[in-house]
Coordinates of C-alpha atoms in Angstrom, one line a residue:
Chain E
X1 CA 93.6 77.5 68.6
X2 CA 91.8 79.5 71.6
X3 CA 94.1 78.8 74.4
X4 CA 92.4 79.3 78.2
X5 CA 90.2 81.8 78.9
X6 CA 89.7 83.4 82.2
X7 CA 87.3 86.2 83.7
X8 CA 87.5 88.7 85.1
X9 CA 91.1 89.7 85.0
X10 CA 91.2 91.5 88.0
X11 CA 88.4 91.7 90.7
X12 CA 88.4 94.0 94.1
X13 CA 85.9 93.3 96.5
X14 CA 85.5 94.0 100.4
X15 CA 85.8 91.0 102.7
X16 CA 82.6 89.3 103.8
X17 CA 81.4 89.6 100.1
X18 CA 81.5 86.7 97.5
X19 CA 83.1 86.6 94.2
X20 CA 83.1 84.1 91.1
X21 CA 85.7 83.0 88.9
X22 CA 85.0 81.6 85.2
X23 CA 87.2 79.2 83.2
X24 CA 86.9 78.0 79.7
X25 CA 89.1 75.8 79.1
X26 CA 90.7 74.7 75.4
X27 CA 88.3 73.0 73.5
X28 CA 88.6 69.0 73.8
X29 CA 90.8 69.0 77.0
X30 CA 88.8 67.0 80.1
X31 CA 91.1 67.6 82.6
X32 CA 90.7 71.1 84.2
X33 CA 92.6 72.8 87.2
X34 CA 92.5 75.6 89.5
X35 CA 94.9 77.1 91.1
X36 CA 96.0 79.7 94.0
X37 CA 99.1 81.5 93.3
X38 CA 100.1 83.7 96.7
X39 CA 102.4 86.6 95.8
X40 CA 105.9 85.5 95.5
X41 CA 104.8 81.5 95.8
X42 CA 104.3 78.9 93.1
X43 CA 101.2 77.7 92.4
X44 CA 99.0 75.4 94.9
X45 CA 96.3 73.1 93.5
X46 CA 93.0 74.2 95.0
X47 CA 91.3 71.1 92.6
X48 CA 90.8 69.2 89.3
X49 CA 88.5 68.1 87.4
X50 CA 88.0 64.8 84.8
X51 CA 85.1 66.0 82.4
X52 CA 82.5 67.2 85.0
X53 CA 83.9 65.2 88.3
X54 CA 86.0 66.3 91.0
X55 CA 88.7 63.9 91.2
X56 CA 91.3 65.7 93.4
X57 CA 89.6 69.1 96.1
X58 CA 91.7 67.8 99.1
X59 CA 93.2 71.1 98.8
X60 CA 89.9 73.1 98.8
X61 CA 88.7 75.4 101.7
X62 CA 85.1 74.1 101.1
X63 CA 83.9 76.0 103.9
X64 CA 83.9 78.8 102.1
X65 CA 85.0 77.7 98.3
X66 CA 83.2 75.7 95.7
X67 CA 83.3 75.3 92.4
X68 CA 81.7 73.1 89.5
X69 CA 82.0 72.5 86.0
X70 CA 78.8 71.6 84.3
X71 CA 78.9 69.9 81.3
X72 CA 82.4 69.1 81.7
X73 CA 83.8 72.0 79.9
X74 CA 83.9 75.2 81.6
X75 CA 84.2 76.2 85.1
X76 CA 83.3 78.2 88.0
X77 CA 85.2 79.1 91.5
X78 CA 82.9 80.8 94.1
X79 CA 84.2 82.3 97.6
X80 CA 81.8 82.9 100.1
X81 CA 82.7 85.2 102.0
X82 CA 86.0 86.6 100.9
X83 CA 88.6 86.9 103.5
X84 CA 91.8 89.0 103.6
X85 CA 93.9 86.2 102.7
X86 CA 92.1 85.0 99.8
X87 CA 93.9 87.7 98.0
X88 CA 95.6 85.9 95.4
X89 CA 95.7 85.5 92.0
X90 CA 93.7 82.6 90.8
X91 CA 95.0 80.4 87.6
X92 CA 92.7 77.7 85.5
X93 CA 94.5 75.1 83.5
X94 CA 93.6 72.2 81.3
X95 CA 95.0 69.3 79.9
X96 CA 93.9 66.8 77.1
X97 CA 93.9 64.2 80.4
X98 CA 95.5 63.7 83.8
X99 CA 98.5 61.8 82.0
X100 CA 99.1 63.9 79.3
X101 CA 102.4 66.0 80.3
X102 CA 101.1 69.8 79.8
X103 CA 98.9 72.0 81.2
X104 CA 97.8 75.2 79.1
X105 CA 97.3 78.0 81.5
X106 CA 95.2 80.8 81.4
X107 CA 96.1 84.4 82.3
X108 CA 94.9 84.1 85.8
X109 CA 92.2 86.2 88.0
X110 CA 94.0 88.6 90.6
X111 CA 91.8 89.1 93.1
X112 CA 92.5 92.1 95.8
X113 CA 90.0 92.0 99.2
X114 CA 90.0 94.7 101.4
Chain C
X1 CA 109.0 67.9 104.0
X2 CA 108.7 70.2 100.9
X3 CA 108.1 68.2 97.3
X4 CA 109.8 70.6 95.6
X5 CA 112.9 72.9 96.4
X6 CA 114.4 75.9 94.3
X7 CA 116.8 77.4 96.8
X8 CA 117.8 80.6 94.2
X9 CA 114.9 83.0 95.1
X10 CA 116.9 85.2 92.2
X11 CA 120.0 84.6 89.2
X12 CA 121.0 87.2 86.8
X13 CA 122.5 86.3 84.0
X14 CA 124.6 88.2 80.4
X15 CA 123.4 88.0 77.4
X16 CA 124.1 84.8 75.2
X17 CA 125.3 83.1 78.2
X18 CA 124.0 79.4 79.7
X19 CA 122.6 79.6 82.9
X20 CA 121.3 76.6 85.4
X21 CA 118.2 77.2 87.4
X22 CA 118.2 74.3 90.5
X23 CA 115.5 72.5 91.3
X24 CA 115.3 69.4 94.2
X25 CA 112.1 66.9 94.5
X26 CA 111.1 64.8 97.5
X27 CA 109.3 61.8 96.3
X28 CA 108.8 57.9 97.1
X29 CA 107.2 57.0 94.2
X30 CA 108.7 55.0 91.4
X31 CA 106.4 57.1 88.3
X32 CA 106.4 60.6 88.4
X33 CA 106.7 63.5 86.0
X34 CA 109.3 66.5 86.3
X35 CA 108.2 70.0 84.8
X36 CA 109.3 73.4 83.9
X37 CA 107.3 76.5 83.7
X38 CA 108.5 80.2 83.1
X39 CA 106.3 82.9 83.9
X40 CA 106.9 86.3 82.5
X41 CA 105.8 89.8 84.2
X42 CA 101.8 89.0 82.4
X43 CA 101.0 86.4 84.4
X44 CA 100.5 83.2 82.3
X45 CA 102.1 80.0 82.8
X46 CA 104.0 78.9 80.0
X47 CA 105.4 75.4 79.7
X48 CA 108.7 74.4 78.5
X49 CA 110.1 71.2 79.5
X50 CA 109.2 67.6 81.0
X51 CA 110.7 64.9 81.9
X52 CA 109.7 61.4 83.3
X53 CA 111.3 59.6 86.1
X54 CA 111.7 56.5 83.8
X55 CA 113.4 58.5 80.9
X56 CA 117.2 57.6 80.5
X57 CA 118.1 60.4 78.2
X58 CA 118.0 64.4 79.8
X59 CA 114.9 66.1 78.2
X60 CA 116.0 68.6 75.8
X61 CA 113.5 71.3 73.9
X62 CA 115.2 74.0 72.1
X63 CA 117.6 76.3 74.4
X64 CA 116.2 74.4 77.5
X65 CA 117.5 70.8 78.6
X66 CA 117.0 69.5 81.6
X67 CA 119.8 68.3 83.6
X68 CA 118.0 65.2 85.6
X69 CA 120.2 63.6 88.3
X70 CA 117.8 60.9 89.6
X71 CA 119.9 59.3 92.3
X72 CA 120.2 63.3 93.5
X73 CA 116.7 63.7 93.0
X74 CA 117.3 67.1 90.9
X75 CA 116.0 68.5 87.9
X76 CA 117.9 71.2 86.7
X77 CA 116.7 73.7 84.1
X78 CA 119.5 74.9 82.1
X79 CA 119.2 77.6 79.5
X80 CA 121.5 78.6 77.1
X81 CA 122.0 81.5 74.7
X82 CA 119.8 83.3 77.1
X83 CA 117.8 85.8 75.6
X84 CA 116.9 89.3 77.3
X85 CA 112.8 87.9 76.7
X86 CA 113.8 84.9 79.4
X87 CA 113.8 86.9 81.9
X88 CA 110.9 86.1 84.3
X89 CA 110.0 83.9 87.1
X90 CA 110.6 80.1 86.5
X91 CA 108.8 76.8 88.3
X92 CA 109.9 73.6 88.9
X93 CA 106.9 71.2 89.3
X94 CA 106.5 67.7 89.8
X95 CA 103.5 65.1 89.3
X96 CA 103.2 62.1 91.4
X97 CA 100.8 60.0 92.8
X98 CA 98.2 57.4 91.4
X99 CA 95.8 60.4 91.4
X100 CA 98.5 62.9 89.7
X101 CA 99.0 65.4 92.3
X102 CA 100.8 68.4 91.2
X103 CA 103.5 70.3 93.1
X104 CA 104.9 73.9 92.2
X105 CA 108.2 75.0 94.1
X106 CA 108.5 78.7 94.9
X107 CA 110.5 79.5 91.8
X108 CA 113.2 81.8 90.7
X109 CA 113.4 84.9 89.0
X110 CA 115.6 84.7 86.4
X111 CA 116.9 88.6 84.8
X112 CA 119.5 89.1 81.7
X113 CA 121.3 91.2 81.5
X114 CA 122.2 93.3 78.0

């Protein structure tokens, strides 16, 4: 079984400039998660999705983030404009549901902006 | 208030030896969910243990078991036999809420020694 799959692996871009994150998912889990792992932090939930609704982006900067995930399966996390202190590493996750006690997570998108 | 608390930033640890990573929660809630995640120098979270706040017995999965101490609020990761692969960074997490919000602490980064 795929596990999740996230692109790119590793993005460097200058500030001001925007930048896209994908996320596929595993294949029949609805519940979807991103994530913002500072160095040396744990991760913080930026939102999560059930199938193709946001249930949860308190945590989401959406002056200058958005995402969406059409067709409820996978996803995209836009900035616009990068800032300094978006550099992070990003992680997607996804669950069979909310309840269900384990997220898969993917490898995560480090992003550098200078 | 922070939700979740792991005040050893690092252990070390021999070779076949148990060790006991801490881990303290701050909740109000009656139903919630207590996690474990280790992540190695790659990147990807990787989930080993749960437990839920209504479970009487201490979770166990392989080497791991968690020590849960309700009226301490702590949830305890103890390995034993470690294994010079464990070493990495590990995360206590906790899931409360009616809409399943997800807390990461800052986690500890666990080395073993040959």
């Amino acid at each position: 079984e795929a596990g999740v799959v996230q692109s790119p692996r590793y993005k460097i871009i200058e500030k001001k400039q925007p930048v896209a994150f994908w996320c596929n998912p595993i294949s029949g889990h609805n519940t979807l998660y991103w994530y913002l792992q500072n160095l040396g932090q744990g991760p913080e939930l930026l939102i999560r999705y059930e199938n193709e609704e946001a249930v949860d982006d308190s945590q989401l900067p959406k002056d200058r983030f958005s995402a969406e995930r059409l067709k409820g399966v996978d996803s995209t996390l836009k900035i616009q404009p990068a800032e300094l202190g978006d550099s992070a590493v990003y992680l997607c996750a996804s669950s069979l549901q909310s309840t269900y006690n384990e997220q898969f997570f993917g490898p995560g998108t480090r992003l550098t902006v200078l | 208030a922070q939700k979740i608390t792991q005040t050893q930033p690092g252990m070390f640890v021999q070779e076949k030896e148990a060790v006991t990573l801490d881990c303290t929660y701050d909740t109000s809630d009656q139903s919630y969910g207590l996690f474990w995640y280790k992540q190695p120098s790659s990147g990807e979270m990787i989930f080993l243990i749960y437990q839920g706040s209504y479970d009487e017995q201490n979770a166990t999965e392989g080497r791991y078991s968690l020590n849960f101490q309700k009226a301490r609020k702590s949830a305890n990761l103890v390995i034993s036999a470690s294994q010079l692969g464990d070493s990495a960074m590990y995360f206590c997490a906790m899931r409360e809420g009616p809409f399943y919000q997800f807390y990461f602490g800052t986690g500890t980064s666990l080395t073993v020694i040959p």
